[in-house]
mmCIF file of C-alpha atoms in Angstrom:
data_model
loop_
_atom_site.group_PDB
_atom_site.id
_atom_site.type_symbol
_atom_site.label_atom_id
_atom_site.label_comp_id
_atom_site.label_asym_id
_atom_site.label_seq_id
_atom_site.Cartn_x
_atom_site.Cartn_y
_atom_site.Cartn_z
ATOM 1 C CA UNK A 1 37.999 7.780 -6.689
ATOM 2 C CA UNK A 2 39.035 3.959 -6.823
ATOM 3 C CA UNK A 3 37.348 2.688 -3.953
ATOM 4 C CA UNK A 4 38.283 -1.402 -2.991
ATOM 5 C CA UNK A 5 36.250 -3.427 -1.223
ATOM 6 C CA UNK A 6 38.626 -6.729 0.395
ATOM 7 C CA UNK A 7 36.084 -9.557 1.433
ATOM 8 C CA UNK A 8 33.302 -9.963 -0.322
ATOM 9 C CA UNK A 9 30.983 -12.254 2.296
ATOM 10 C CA UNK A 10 27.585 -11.048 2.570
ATOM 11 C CA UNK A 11 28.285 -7.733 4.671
ATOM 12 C CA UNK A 12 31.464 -6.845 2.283
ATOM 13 C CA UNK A 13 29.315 -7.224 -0.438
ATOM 14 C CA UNK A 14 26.505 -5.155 0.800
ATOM 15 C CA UNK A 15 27.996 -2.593 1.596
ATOM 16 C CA UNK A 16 29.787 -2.796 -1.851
ATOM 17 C CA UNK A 17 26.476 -2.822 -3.546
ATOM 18 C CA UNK A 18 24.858 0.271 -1.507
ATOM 19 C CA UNK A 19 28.143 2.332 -1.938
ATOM 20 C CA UNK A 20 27.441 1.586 -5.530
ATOM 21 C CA UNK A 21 24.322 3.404 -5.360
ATOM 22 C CA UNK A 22 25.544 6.378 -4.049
ATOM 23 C CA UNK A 23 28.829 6.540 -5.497
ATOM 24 C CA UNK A 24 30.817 6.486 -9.038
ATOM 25 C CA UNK A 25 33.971 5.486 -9.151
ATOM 26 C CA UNK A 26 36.330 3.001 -10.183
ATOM 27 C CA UNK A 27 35.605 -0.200 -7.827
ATOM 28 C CA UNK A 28 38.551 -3.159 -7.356
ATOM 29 C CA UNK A 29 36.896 -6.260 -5.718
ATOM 30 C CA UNK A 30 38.521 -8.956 -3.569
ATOM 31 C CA UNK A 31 37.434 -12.320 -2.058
ATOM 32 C CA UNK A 32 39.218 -15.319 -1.533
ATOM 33 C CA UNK A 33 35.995 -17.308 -3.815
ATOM 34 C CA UNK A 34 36.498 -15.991 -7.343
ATOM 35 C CA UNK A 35 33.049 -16.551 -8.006
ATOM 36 C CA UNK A 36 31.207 -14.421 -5.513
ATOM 37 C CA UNK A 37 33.764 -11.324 -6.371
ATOM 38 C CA UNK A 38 32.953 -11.849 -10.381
ATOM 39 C CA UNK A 39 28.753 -11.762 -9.385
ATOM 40 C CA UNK A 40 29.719 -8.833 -7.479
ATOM 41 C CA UNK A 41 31.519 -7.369 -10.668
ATOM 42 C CA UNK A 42 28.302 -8.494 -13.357
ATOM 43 C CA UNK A 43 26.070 -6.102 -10.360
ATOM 44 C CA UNK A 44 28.344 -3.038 -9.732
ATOM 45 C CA UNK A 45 30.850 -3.339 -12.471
ATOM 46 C CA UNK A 46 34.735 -2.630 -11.343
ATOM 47 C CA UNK A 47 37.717 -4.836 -11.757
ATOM 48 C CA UNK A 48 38.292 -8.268 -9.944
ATOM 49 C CA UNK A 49 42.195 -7.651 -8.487
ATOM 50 C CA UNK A 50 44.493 -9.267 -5.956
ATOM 51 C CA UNK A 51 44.270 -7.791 -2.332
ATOM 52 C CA UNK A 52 47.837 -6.066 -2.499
ATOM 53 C CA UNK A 53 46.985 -4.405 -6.332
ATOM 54 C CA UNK A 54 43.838 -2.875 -4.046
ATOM 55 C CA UNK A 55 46.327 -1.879 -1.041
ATOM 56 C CA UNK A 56 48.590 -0.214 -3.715
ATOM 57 C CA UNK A 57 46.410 1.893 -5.555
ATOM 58 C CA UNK A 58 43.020 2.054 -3.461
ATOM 59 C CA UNK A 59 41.979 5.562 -2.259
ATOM 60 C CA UNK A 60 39.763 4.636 -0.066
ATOM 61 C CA UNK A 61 39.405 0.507 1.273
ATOM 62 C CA UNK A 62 36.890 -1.512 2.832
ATOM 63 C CA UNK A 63 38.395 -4.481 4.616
ATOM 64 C CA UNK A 64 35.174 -6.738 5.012
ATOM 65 C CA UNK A 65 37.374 -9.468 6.645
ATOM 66 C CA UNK A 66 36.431 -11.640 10.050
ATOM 67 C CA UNK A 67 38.288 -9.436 13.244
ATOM 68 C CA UNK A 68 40.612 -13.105 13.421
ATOM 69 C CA UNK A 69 41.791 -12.097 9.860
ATOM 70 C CA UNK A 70 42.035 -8.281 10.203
ATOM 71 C CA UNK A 71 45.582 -7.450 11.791
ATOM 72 C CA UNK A 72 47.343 -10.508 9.704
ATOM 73 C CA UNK A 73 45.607 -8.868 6.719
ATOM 74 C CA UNK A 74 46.515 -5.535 7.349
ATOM 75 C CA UNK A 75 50.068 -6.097 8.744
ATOM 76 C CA UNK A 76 50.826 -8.317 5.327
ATOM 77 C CA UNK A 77 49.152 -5.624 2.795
ATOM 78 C CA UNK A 78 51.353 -2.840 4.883
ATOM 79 C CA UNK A 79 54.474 -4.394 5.163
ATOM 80 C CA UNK A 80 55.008 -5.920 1.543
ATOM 81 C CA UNK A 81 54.920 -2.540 -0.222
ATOM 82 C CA UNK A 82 54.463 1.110 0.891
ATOM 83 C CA UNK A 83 50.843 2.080 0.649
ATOM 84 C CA UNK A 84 49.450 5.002 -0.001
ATOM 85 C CA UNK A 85 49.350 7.884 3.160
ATOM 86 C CA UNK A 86 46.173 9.257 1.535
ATOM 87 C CA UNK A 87 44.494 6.103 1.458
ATOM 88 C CA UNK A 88 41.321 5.650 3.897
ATOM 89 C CA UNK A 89 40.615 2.216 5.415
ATOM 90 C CA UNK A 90 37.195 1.509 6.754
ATOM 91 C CA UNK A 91 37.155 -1.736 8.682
ATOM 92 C CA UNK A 92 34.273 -3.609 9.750
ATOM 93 C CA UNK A 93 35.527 -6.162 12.110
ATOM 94 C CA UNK A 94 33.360 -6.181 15.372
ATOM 95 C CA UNK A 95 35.329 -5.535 18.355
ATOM 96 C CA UNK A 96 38.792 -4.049 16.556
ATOM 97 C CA UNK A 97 39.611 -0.838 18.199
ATOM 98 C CA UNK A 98 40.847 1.850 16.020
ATOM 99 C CA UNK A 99 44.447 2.191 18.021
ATOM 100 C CA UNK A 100 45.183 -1.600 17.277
ATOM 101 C CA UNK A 101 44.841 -0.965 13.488
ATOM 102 C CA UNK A 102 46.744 2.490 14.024
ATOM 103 C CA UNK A 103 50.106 0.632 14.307
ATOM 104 C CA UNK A 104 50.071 0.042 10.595
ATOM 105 C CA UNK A 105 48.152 2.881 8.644
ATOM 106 C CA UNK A 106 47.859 6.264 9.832
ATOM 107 C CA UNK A 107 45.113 7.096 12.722
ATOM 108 C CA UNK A 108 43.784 10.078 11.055
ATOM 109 C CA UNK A 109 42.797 7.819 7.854
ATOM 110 C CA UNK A 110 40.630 5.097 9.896
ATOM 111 C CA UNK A 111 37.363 4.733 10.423
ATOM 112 C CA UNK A 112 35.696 1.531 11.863
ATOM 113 C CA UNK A 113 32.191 0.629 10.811
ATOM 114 C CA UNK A 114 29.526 -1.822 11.884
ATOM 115 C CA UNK A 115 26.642 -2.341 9.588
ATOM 116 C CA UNK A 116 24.050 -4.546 9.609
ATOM 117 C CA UNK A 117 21.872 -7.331 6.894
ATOM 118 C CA UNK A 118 18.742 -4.594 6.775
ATOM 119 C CA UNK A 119 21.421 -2.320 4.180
ATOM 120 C CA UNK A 120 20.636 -4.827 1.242
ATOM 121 C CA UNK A 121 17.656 -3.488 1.159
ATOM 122 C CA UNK A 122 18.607 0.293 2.090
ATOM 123 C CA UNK A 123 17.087 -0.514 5.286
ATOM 124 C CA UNK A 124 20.358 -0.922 7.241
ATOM 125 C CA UNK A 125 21.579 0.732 10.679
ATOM 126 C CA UNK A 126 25.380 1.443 10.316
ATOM 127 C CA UNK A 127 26.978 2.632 12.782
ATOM 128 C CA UNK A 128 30.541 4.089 12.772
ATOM 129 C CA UNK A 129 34.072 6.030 14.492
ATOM 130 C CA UNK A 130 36.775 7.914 13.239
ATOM 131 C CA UNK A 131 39.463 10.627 15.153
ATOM 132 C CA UNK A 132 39.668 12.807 11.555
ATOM 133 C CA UNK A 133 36.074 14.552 11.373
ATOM 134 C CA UNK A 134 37.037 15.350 7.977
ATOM 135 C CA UNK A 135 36.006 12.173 7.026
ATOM 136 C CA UNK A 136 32.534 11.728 8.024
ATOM 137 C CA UNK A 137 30.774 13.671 5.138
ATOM 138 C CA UNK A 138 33.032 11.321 3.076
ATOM 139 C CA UNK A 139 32.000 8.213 4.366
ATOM 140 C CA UNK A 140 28.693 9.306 5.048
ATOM 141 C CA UNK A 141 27.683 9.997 1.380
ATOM 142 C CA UNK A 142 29.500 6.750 0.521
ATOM 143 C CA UNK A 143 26.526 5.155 2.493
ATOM 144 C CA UNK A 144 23.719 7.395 1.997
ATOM 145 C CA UNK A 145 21.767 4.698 0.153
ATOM 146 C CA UNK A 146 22.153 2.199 2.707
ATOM 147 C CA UNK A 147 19.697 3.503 5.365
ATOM 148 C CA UNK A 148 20.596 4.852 8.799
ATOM 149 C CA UNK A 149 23.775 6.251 9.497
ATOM 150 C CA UNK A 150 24.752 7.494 13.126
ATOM 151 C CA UNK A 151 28.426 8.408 14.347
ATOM 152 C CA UNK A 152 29.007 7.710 17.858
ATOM 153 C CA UNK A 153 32.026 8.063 19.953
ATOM 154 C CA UNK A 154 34.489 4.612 19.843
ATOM 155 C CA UNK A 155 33.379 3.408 23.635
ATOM 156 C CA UNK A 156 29.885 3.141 22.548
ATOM 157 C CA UNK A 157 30.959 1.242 19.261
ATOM 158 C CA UNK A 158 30.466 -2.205 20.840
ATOM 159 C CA UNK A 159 27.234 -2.076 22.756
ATOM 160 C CA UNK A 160 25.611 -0.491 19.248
ATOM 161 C CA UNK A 161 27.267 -3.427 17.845
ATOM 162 C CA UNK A 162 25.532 -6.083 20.015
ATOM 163 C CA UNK A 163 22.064 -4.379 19.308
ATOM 164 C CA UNK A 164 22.080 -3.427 15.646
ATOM 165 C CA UNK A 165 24.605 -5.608 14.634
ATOM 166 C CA UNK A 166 23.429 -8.693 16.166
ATOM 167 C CA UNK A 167 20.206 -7.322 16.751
ATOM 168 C CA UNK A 168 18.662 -8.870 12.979
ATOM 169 C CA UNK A 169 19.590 -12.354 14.314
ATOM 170 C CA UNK A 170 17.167 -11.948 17.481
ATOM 171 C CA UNK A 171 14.756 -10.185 15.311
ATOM 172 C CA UNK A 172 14.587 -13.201 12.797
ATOM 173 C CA UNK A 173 14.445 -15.427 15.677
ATOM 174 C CA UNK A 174 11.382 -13.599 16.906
ATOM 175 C CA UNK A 175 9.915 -13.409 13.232
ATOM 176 C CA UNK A 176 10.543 -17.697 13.151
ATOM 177 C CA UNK A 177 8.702 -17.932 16.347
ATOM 178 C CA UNK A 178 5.587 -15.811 15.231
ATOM 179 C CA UNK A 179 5.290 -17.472 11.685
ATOM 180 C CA UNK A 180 5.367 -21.047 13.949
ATOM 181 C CA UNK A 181 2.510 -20.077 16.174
ATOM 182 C CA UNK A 182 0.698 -18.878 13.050
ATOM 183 C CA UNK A 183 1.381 -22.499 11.283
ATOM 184 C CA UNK A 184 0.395 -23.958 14.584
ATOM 185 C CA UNK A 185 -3.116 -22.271 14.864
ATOM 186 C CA UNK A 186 -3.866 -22.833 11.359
ATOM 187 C CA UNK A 187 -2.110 -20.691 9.324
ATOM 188 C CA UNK A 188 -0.218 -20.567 5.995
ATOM 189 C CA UNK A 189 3.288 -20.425 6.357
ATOM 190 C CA UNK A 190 3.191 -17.681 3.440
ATOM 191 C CA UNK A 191 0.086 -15.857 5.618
ATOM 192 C CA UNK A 192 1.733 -16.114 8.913
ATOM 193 C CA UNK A 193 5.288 -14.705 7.587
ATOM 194 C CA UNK A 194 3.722 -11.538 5.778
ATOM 195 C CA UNK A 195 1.680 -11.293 8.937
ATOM 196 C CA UNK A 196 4.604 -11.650 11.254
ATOM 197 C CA UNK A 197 7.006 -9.545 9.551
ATOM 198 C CA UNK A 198 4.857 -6.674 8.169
ATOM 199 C CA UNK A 199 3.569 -6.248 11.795
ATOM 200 C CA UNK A 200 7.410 -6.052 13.274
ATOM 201 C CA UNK A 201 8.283 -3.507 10.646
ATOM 202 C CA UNK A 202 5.119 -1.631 11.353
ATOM 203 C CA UNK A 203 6.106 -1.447 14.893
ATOM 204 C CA UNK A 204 9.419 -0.805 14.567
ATOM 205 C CA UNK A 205 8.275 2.290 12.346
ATOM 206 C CA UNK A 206 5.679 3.547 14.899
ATOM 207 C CA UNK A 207 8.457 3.145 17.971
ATOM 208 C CA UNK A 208 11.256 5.124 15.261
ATOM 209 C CA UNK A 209 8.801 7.898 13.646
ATOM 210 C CA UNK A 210 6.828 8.632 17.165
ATOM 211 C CA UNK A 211 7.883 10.257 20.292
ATOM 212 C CA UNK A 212 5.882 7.863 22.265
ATOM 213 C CA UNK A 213 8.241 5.556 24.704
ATOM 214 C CA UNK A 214 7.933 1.897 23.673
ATOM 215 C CA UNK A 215 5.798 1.230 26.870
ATOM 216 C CA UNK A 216 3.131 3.852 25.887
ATOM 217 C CA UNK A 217 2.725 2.500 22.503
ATOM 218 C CA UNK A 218 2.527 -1.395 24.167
ATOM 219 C CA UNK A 219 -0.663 -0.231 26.511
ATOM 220 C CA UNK A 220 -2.040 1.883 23.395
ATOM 221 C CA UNK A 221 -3.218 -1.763 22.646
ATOM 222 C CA UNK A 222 -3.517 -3.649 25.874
ATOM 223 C CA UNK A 223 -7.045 -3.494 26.751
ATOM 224 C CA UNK A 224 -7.800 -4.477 30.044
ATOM 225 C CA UNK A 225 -8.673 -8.505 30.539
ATOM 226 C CA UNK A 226 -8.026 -8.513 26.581
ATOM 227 C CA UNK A 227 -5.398 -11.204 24.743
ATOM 228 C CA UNK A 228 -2.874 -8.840 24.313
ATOM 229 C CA UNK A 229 -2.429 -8.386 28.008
ATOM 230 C CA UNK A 230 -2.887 -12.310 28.270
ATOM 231 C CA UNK A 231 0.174 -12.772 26.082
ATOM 232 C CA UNK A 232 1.969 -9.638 27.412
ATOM 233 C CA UNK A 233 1.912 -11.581 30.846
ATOM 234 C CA UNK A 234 3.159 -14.719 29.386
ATOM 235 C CA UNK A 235 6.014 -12.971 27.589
ATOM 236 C CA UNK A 236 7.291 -11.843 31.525
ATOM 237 C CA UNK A 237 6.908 -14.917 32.561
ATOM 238 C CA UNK A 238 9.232 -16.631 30.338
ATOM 239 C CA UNK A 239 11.610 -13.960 31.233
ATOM 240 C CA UNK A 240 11.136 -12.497 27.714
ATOM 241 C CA UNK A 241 12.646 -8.907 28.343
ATOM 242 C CA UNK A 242 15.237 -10.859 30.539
ATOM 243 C CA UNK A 243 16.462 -12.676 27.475
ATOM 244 C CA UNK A 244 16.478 -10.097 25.118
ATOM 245 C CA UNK A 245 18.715 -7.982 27.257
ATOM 246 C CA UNK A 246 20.826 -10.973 28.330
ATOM 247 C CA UNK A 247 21.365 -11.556 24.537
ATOM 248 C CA UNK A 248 22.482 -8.070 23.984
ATOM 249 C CA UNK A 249 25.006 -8.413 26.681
ATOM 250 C CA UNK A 250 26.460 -11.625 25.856
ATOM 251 C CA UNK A 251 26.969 -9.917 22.568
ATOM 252 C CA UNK A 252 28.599 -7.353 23.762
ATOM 253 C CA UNK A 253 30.763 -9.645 25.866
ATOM 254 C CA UNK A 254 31.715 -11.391 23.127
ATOM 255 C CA UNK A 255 32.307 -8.757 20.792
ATOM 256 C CA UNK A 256 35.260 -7.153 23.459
ATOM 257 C CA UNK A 257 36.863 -10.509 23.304
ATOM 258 C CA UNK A 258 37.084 -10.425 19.794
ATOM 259 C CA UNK A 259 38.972 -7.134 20.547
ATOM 260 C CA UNK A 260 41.354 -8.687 22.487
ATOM 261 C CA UNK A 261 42.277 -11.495 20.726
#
């Protein structure tokens, strides 16, 4: 299968790299810098090739592009020479709704795809549509290396957008914050960050692998008149949960403009 990945940033060329793991096939790279699609090519091997050589003779594309970029892109590759009707294009443009991209490939040969950083490390949470359930076992071994993989119907594609999506960027943010009180109290920044970040996998694991609700595991370690509770009661007063959610729906909001541009 010649599978072409167009834009290489660094979501097109992690997913590029975890489909690599999972899949052998003939791989035809595109990115507007030269140089990132050729260190792409020394990892995964594959040919470096104009975006129109991939439209032509792809059999199944990623188009890694910003959703600004998307329709031009597609309407130019479409429109210059017939592509193939077999071919399956797998866009991951937040907020680009399967119908808009419909009016220049066929429906039954789309799927749209939001992934997240975490896949690098075959950690990631990708979620994805399509109307042609013949082509989720496809696309789901084509990712089977790059961590979690859910389908969901294409209403709920941007609210799991704005959380695992966007979700590493408040994560990191919350990471930053911990390793700076550590540094402030005395720590090493290289103490404080394993510190910090081995404790928000850890209870990211417990809250995934458990049936506990998040709340149960939260007073599993609140003793009464204890620091935890102290800092649990700061974190409401500075609105903490407030913000979190307010984040996740300004994402949201944001990622249905981006839809309707």
């Amino acid at each position: 299968m010649k599978i072409g990945f167009i834009g290489l940033g660094q979501m097109g060329s992690a997913v590029a790299r975890a489909v690599a793991k999972s899949q052998e096939g003939d791989f035809l790279l595109s990115n507007h810098n030269q140089d990132k699609a050729k260190a792409l090519q020394a990892d995964i091997g594959g040919e470096v090739v104009s975006n129109q050589a991939i439209a032509q003779s792809g059999d199944l594309i990623f188009l890694g592009v910003k959703p600004n970029i998307l329709v031009p892109l597609l309407k130019n590759l479409t429109e210059k020479n017939p592509v193939k009707d077999e071919t399956v294009w797998v866009s991951m443009a937040a907020g680009i709704q399967l119908d808009r991209l419909a009016e220049f490939v066929p429906q039954d040969r789309l799927i749209r795809m939001m992934p997240n950083t975490p896949l690098r490390l075959g950690a990631g949470m990708t979620t994805y549509t399509c109307y042609n359930p013949d082509l989720i076992s496809l696309f789901e071994d084509l990712m089977a290396q790059s961590g979690e993989v859910k389908f969901l119907d294409e209403k709920a594609m941007n609210a799991a957008t704005a959380i695992a999506g966007c979700g590493p960027a408040f994560a990191y943010q919350f990471i930053e914050a911990l390793i700076d009180a550590g540094i402030q109290n005395g720590l090493t920044y290289g103490d404080s960050k394993l510190l910090a970040s081995q404790t928000l996998l850890g209870a990211g694991l417990m809250v995934k692998c458990l049936d506990d609700h998040p709340a149960q595991l939260r007073h599993q370690v609140t003793s009464p008149g204890g620091s935890t509770i102290a800092g649990s009661v700061s974190l409401e007063k500075n609105k903490f949960r407030h913000a979190v959610i307010d984040a996740v729906n300004s994402a949201l909001a944001q990622n249905q403009k981006l839809g309707e541009d």
